[in-house]
PDB file of C-alpha atoms in Angstrom:
ATOM      1  CA  MET A 213     124.319  78.771 139.020  1.00  0.00           C
ATOM      2  CA  ARG A 214     123.708  78.794 135.397  1.00  0.00           C
ATOM      3  CA  LYS A 215     121.142  80.748 133.928  1.00  0.00           C
ATOM      4  CA  VAL A 216     117.955  81.014 132.135  1.00  0.00           C
ATOM      5  CA  VAL A 217     117.670  82.862 128.599  1.00  0.00           C
ATOM      6  CA  SER A 218     114.763  83.540 126.148  1.00  0.00           C
ATOM      7  CA  SER A 219     116.025  85.934 122.927  1.00  0.00           C
ATOM      8  CA  PRO A 220     113.071  86.019 120.863  1.00  0.00           C
ATOM      9  CA  PHE A 221     112.847  88.599 118.009  1.00  0.00           C
ATOM     10  CA  ILE A 222     109.933  90.397 117.872  1.00  0.00           C
ATOM     11  CA  SER A 223     107.458  93.343 116.847  1.00  0.00           C
ATOM     12  CA  LEU A 224     106.499  96.281 118.365  1.00  0.00           C
ATOM     13  CA  ASP A 225     103.135  94.776 118.697  1.00  0.00           C
ATOM     14  CA  GLY A 226     104.768  91.711 120.247  1.00  0.00           C
ATOM     15  CA  VAL A 227     104.278  89.170 117.703  1.00  0.00           C
ATOM     16  CA  VAL A 228     106.856  86.742 118.210  1.00  0.00           C
ATOM     17  CA  GLN A 229     105.221  84.006 115.298  1.00  0.00           C
ATOM     18  CA  SER A 230     106.789  83.618 112.054  1.00  0.00           C
ATOM     19  CA  PRO A 231     109.695  86.489 112.345  1.00  0.00           C
ATOM     20  CA  ASP A 232     110.735  85.028 108.938  1.00  0.00           C
ATOM     21  CA  GLN A 233     107.273  86.615 107.687  1.00  0.00           C
ATOM     22  CA  TRP A 234     108.018  90.369 109.323  1.00  0.00           C
ATOM     23  CA  GLN A 235     111.268  90.348 110.265  1.00  0.00           C
ATOM     24  CA  PHE A 236     112.834  92.659 107.316  1.00  0.00           C
ATOM     25  CA  ALA A 237     116.795  92.767 108.106  1.00  0.00           C
ATOM     26  CA  PHE A 238     119.059  90.915 109.604  1.00  0.00           C
ATOM     27  CA  ASP A 239     122.124  92.375 110.397  1.00  0.00           C
ATOM     28  CA  ALA A 240     125.619  92.054 111.974  1.00  0.00           C
ATOM     29  CA  GLU A 241     124.976  93.097 115.930  1.00  0.00           C
ATOM     30  CA  MET A 242     122.174  90.901 115.700  1.00  0.00           C
ATOM     31  CA  GLY A 243     124.288  88.309 114.547  1.00  0.00           C
ATOM     32  CA  ALA A 244     126.929  89.400 116.956  1.00  0.00           C
ATOM     33  CA  ALA A 245     123.772  89.170 119.678  1.00  0.00           C
ATOM     34  CA  LEU A 246     122.572  85.595 118.985  1.00  0.00           C
ATOM     35  CA  GLY A 247     126.346  84.134 118.741  1.00  0.00           C
ATOM     36  CA  LYS A 248     126.872  85.005 122.246  1.00  0.00           C
ATOM     37  CA  ALA A 249     123.822  83.530 123.437  1.00  0.00           C
ATOM     38  CA  LEU A 250     124.684  80.639 121.734  1.00  0.00           C
ATOM     39  CA  GLU A 251     128.624  80.677 123.154  1.00  0.00           C
ATOM     40  CA  THR A 252     127.034  81.332 126.774  1.00  0.00           C
ATOM     41  CA  ALA A 253     124.484  78.316 126.467  1.00  0.00           C
ATOM     42  CA  ASP A 254     125.341  74.409 125.840  1.00  0.00           C
ATOM     43  CA  THR A 255     121.145  73.443 126.912  1.00  0.00           C
ATOM     44  CA  ILE A 256     117.725  74.169 125.090  1.00  0.00           C
ATOM     45  CA  LEU A 257     114.626  74.211 126.635  1.00  0.00           C
ATOM     46  CA  MET A 258     111.488  74.150 124.686  1.00  0.00           C
ATOM     47  CA  GLY A 259     107.922  74.014 123.990  1.00  0.00           C
ATOM     48  CA  ARG A 260     105.717  71.500 122.137  1.00  0.00           C
ATOM     49  CA  VAL A 261     105.029  72.906 119.407  1.00  0.00           C
ATOM     50  CA  THR A 262     109.076  74.693 118.877  1.00  0.00           C
ATOM     51  CA  PHE A 263     109.825  70.598 119.411  1.00  0.00           C
ATOM     52  CA  THR A 264     107.234  69.260 117.234  1.00  0.00           C
ATOM     53  CA  GLU A 265     108.590  72.309 114.229  1.00  0.00           C
ATOM     54  CA  TRP A 266     112.320  71.907 114.856  1.00  0.00           C
ATOM     55  CA  ALA A 267     112.933  67.973 115.205  1.00  0.00           C
ATOM     56  CA  GLY A 268     111.868  67.140 111.551  1.00  0.00           C
ATOM     57  CA  TYR A 269     114.052  69.872 110.197  1.00  0.00           C
ATOM     58  CA  TRP A 270     117.406  70.556 111.985  1.00  0.00           C
ATOM     59  CA  PRO A 271     118.886  66.896 112.007  1.00  0.00           C
ATOM     60  CA  THR A 272     118.344  67.617 108.093  1.00  0.00           C
ATOM     61  CA  VAL A 273     120.837  69.860 107.349  1.00  0.00           C
ATOM     62  CA  THR A 274     124.375  69.267 107.233  1.00  0.00           C
ATOM     63  CA  SER A 275     125.679  72.041 104.736  1.00  0.00           C
ATOM     64  CA  GLY A 276     124.720  76.246 103.971  1.00  0.00           C
ATOM     65  CA  GLU A 277     124.664  78.568 106.453  1.00  0.00           C
ATOM     66  CA  ASP A 278     122.738  77.037 108.621  1.00  0.00           C
ATOM     67  CA  ALA A 279     125.193  74.230 109.515  1.00  0.00           C
ATOM     68  CA  GLY A 280     127.091  75.290 112.147  1.00  0.00           C
ATOM     69  CA  PHE A 281     123.644  76.426 114.194  1.00  0.00           C
ATOM     70  CA  ALA A 282     122.270  73.299 113.040  1.00  0.00           C
ATOM     71  CA  ARG A 283     125.256  70.984 114.769  1.00  0.00           C
ATOM     72  CA  TRP A 284     124.914  73.156 118.091  1.00  0.00           C
ATOM     73  CA  ILE A 285     121.497  72.801 118.679  1.00  0.00           C
ATOM     74  CA  ASN A 286     121.686  68.752 117.192  1.00  0.00           C
ATOM     75  CA  GLU A 287     124.311  68.201 119.637  1.00  0.00           C
ATOM     76  CA  SER A 288     123.357  70.053 122.095  1.00  0.00           C
ATOM     77  CA  PRO A 289     121.172  68.428 125.385  1.00  0.00           C
ATOM     78  CA  LYS A 290     117.403  69.731 124.507  1.00  0.00           C
ATOM     79  CA  TYR A 291     114.443  69.619 127.111  1.00  0.00           C
ATOM     80  CA  VAL A 292     111.122  69.209 126.131  1.00  0.00           C
ATOM     81  CA  VAL A 293     108.386  71.029 128.213  1.00  0.00           C
ATOM     82  CA  SER A 294     104.786  69.257 127.211  1.00  0.00           C
ATOM     83  CA  SER A 295     101.673  67.742 128.640  1.00  0.00           C
ATOM     84  CA  THR A 296     100.453  65.792 125.565  1.00  0.00           C
ATOM     85  CA  LEU A 297     103.991  64.318 124.006  1.00  0.00           C
ATOM     86  CA  ASP A 298     104.472  61.098 125.300  1.00  0.00           C
ATOM     87  CA  SER A 299     108.277  60.897 123.671  1.00  0.00           C
ATOM     88  CA  VAL A 300     111.111  63.538 122.139  1.00  0.00           C
ATOM     89  CA  GLU A 301     113.122  60.299 121.018  1.00  0.00           C
ATOM     90  CA  ASP A 302     112.751  61.173 117.163  1.00  0.00           C
ATOM     91  CA  TRP A 303     115.846  64.509 117.472  1.00  0.00           C
ATOM     92  CA  ALA A 304     118.797  62.503 119.446  1.00  0.00           C
ATOM     93  CA  ASN A 305     119.609  64.371 122.757  1.00  0.00           C
ATOM     94  CA  SER A 306     116.129  64.892 123.767  1.00  0.00           C
ATOM     95  CA  THR A 307     114.307  65.226 126.978  1.00  0.00           C
ATOM     96  CA  LEU A 308     111.006  65.295 128.052  1.00  0.00           C
ATOM     97  CA  ILE A 309     109.622  67.341 130.654  1.00  0.00           C
ATOM     98  CA  ASN A 310     106.026  66.309 131.711  1.00  0.00           C
ATOM     99  CA  GLY A 311     106.193  67.142 135.080  1.00  0.00           C
ATOM    100  CA  ASP A 312     106.957  69.595 137.753  1.00  0.00           C
ATOM    101  CA  LEU A 313     108.069  72.714 135.642  1.00  0.00           C
ATOM    102  CA  PRO A 314     109.823  74.221 138.419  1.00  0.00           C
ATOM    103  CA  ALA A 315     111.529  71.105 139.512  1.00  0.00           C
ATOM    104  CA  ALA A 316     112.748  70.571 136.155  1.00  0.00           C
ATOM    105  CA  ILE A 317     113.835  74.106 135.982  1.00  0.00           C
ATOM    106  CA  GLU A 318     115.683  74.285 139.308  1.00  0.00           C
ATOM    107  CA  LYS A 319     117.228  70.791 138.870  1.00  0.00           C
ATOM    108  CA  LEU A 320     118.642  71.875 134.963  1.00  0.00           C
ATOM    109  CA  LYS A 321     119.893  74.861 136.652  1.00  0.00           C
ATOM    110  CA  ALA A 322     121.912  73.822 139.267  1.00  0.00           C
ATOM    111  CA  GLY A 323     123.622  71.255 137.255  1.00  0.00           C
ATOM    112  CA  GLU A 324     126.867  71.985 135.668  1.00  0.00           C
ATOM    113  CA  GLY A 325     127.210  73.853 132.442  1.00  0.00           C
ATOM    114  CA  LYS A 326     126.887  77.264 130.844  1.00  0.00           C
ATOM    115  CA  ASP A 327     123.049  78.872 130.701  1.00  0.00           C
ATOM    116  CA  ILE A 328     120.264  77.404 129.751  1.00  0.00           C
ATOM    117  CA  THR A 329     118.396  79.015 126.247  1.00  0.00           C
ATOM    118  CA  VAL A 330     114.528  78.987 125.581  1.00  0.00           C
ATOM    119  CA  ALA A 331     114.826  78.157 121.663  1.00  0.00           C
ATOM    120  CA  GLY A 332     111.280  80.204 120.267  1.00  0.00           C
ATOM    121  CA  SER A 333     108.808  78.639 122.538  1.00  0.00           C
ATOM    122  CA  PRO A 334     106.323  81.760 124.248  1.00  0.00           C
ATOM    123  CA  THR A 335     103.587  80.100 125.291  1.00  0.00           C
ATOM    124  CA  LEU A 336     106.760  78.445 127.985  1.00  0.00           C
ATOM    125  CA  VAL A 337     108.368  81.737 128.534  1.00  0.00           C
ATOM    126  CA  ARG A 338     105.166  83.100 129.401  1.00  0.00           C
ATOM    127  CA  SER A 339     105.322  80.377 132.221  1.00  0.00           C
ATOM    128  CA  LEU A 340     108.555  80.747 133.237  1.00  0.00           C
ATOM    129  CA  LEU A 341     108.285  84.189 133.722  1.00  0.00           C
ATOM    130  CA  GLU A 342     105.447  84.390 135.581  1.00  0.00           C
ATOM    131  CA  MET A 343     106.958  80.983 137.706  1.00  0.00           C
ATOM    132  CA  ASP A 344     109.905  83.322 138.413  1.00  0.00           C
ATOM    133  CA  LEU A 345     111.584  80.829 136.241  1.00  0.00           C
ATOM    134  CA  LEU A 346     112.920  83.401 133.834  1.00  0.00           C
ATOM    135  CA  ASP A 347     116.788  84.658 134.426  1.00  0.00           C
ATOM    136  CA  GLU A 348     116.810  86.844 131.333  1.00  0.00           C
ATOM    137  CA  LEU A 349     114.881  88.234 128.562  1.00  0.00           C
ATOM    138  CA  VAL A 350     116.477  89.539 125.653  1.00  0.00           C
ATOM    139  CA  LEU A 351     114.246  90.822 123.131  1.00  0.00           C
ATOM    140  CA  LEU A 352     115.222  91.688 119.410  1.00  0.00           C
ATOM    141  CA  ILE A 353     112.949  94.168 118.736  1.00  0.00           C
ATOM    142  CA  HIS A 354     111.763  95.017 115.678  1.00  0.00           C
ATOM    143  CA  PRO A 355     110.732  98.041 113.472  1.00  0.00           C
ATOM    144  CA  VAL A 356     107.573  96.926 112.333  1.00  0.00           C
ATOM    145  CA  VAL A 357     103.726  96.130 112.976  1.00  0.00           C
ATOM    146  CA  ALA A 358     103.339  92.478 112.500  1.00  0.00           C
ATOM    147  CA  GLY A 359      99.914  92.458 112.454  1.00  0.00           C
ATOM    148  CA  GLU A 360      97.386  90.282 113.762  1.00  0.00           C
ATOM    149  CA  GLY A 361      96.632  86.983 113.058  1.00  0.00           C
ATOM    150  CA  ARG A 362     100.028  85.952 114.229  1.00  0.00           C
ATOM    151  CA  LYS A 363     101.025  84.475 118.285  1.00  0.00           C
ATOM    152  CA  LYS A 364     102.484  87.333 120.717  1.00  0.00           C
ATOM    153  CA  LEU A 365     104.494  87.119 123.304  1.00  0.00           C
ATOM    154  CA  PHE A 366     102.475  87.966 125.932  1.00  0.00           C
ATOM    155  CA  LYS A 367      98.541  87.878 126.310  1.00  0.00           C
ATOM    156  CA  ASP A 368      96.165  90.885 126.805  1.00  0.00           C
ATOM    157  CA  ASP A 369      94.820  89.381 130.709  1.00  0.00           C
ATOM    158  CA  THR A 370      98.710  87.986 131.291  1.00  0.00           C
ATOM    159  CA  ALA A 371      99.718  89.744 135.102  1.00  0.00           C
ATOM    160  CA  LEU A 372     101.571  92.992 136.044  1.00  0.00           C
ATOM    161  CA  LYS A 373     105.374  91.815 136.503  1.00  0.00           C
ATOM    162  CA  LYS A 374     108.005  94.222 136.469  1.00  0.00           C
ATOM    163  CA  LEU A 375     111.853  94.079 134.808  1.00  0.00           C
ATOM    164  CA  GLU A 376     114.677  96.348 135.477  1.00  0.00           C
ATOM    165  CA  LEU A 377     116.157  97.066 131.971  1.00  0.00           C
ATOM    166  CA  VAL A 378     120.047  95.847 131.952  1.00  0.00           C
ATOM    167  CA  SER A 379     120.981  97.048 128.577  1.00  0.00           C
ATOM    168  CA  ALA A 380     119.525  98.624 124.755  1.00  0.00           C
ATOM    169  CA  GLU A 381     121.444  98.635 122.233  1.00  0.00           C
ATOM    170  CA  PRO A 382     120.314  99.735 118.686  1.00  0.00           C
ATOM    171  CA  THR A 383     121.584  98.054 115.488  1.00  0.00           C
ATOM    172  CA  SER A 384     122.291  99.131 112.021  1.00  0.00           C
ATOM    173  CA  SER A 385     119.248  98.331 111.340  1.00  0.00           C
ATOM    174  CA  GLY A 386     117.124 100.370 113.664  1.00  0.00           C
ATOM    175  CA  VAL A 387     116.156  96.489 115.426  1.00  0.00           C
ATOM    176  CA  ILE A 388     116.819  97.546 119.248  1.00  0.00           C
ATOM    177  CA  ILE A 389     118.030  94.640 121.490  1.00  0.00           C
ATOM    178  CA  ALA A 390     117.074  94.971 124.941  1.00  0.00           C
ATOM    179  CA  THR A 391     118.605  93.000 127.896  1.00  0.00           C
ATOM    180  CA  TYR A 392     115.702  92.564 130.770  1.00  0.00           C
ATOM    181  CA  ARG A 393     116.109  91.168 134.077  1.00  0.00           C
ATOM    182  CA  PRO A 394     112.875  90.023 136.565  1.00  0.00           C
ATOM    183  CA  MET A 395     112.693  91.699 139.476  1.00  0.00           C
ATOM    184  CA  ARG A 396     112.883  89.289 142.494  1.00  0.00           C
TER     185      ARG A 396
END
């Protein structure tokens, strides 16, 4: 069965929003981890905000250092979880999920293919974890305090959820790549 995996950049204070504003380094080990994530996944799951931001950008990237990722994400099936969007036709290979999230995820997981990666979408990641639909959380923990005013991965009132550490590796820039699985 396929796994649902999220691999966000996160600061020491839990911020995941706008890593381009607080991520001070991107090293080879992080690149390898993200490369592995792309090799082991062939389907993308995202929320409305990420979809809205990315749908206007990634289809326009045809050259440069991001061209490989652009080709991968543009050609891969994308599932957009939203109760407010009417359509996701603006971006090729996109399908809207606006009904029963657990049923939709279970259907995706039971299908053929590689893993399903969650792109950005901290609200969706929280929901997936809360509903026991997230199989792996790979945190790329940056040694920086990003500060207030940015969205954190977990809200202060999030219910207790136990996870087990699968692996943890420091990188040359001081980032910790920590892989967790929810305890079920």
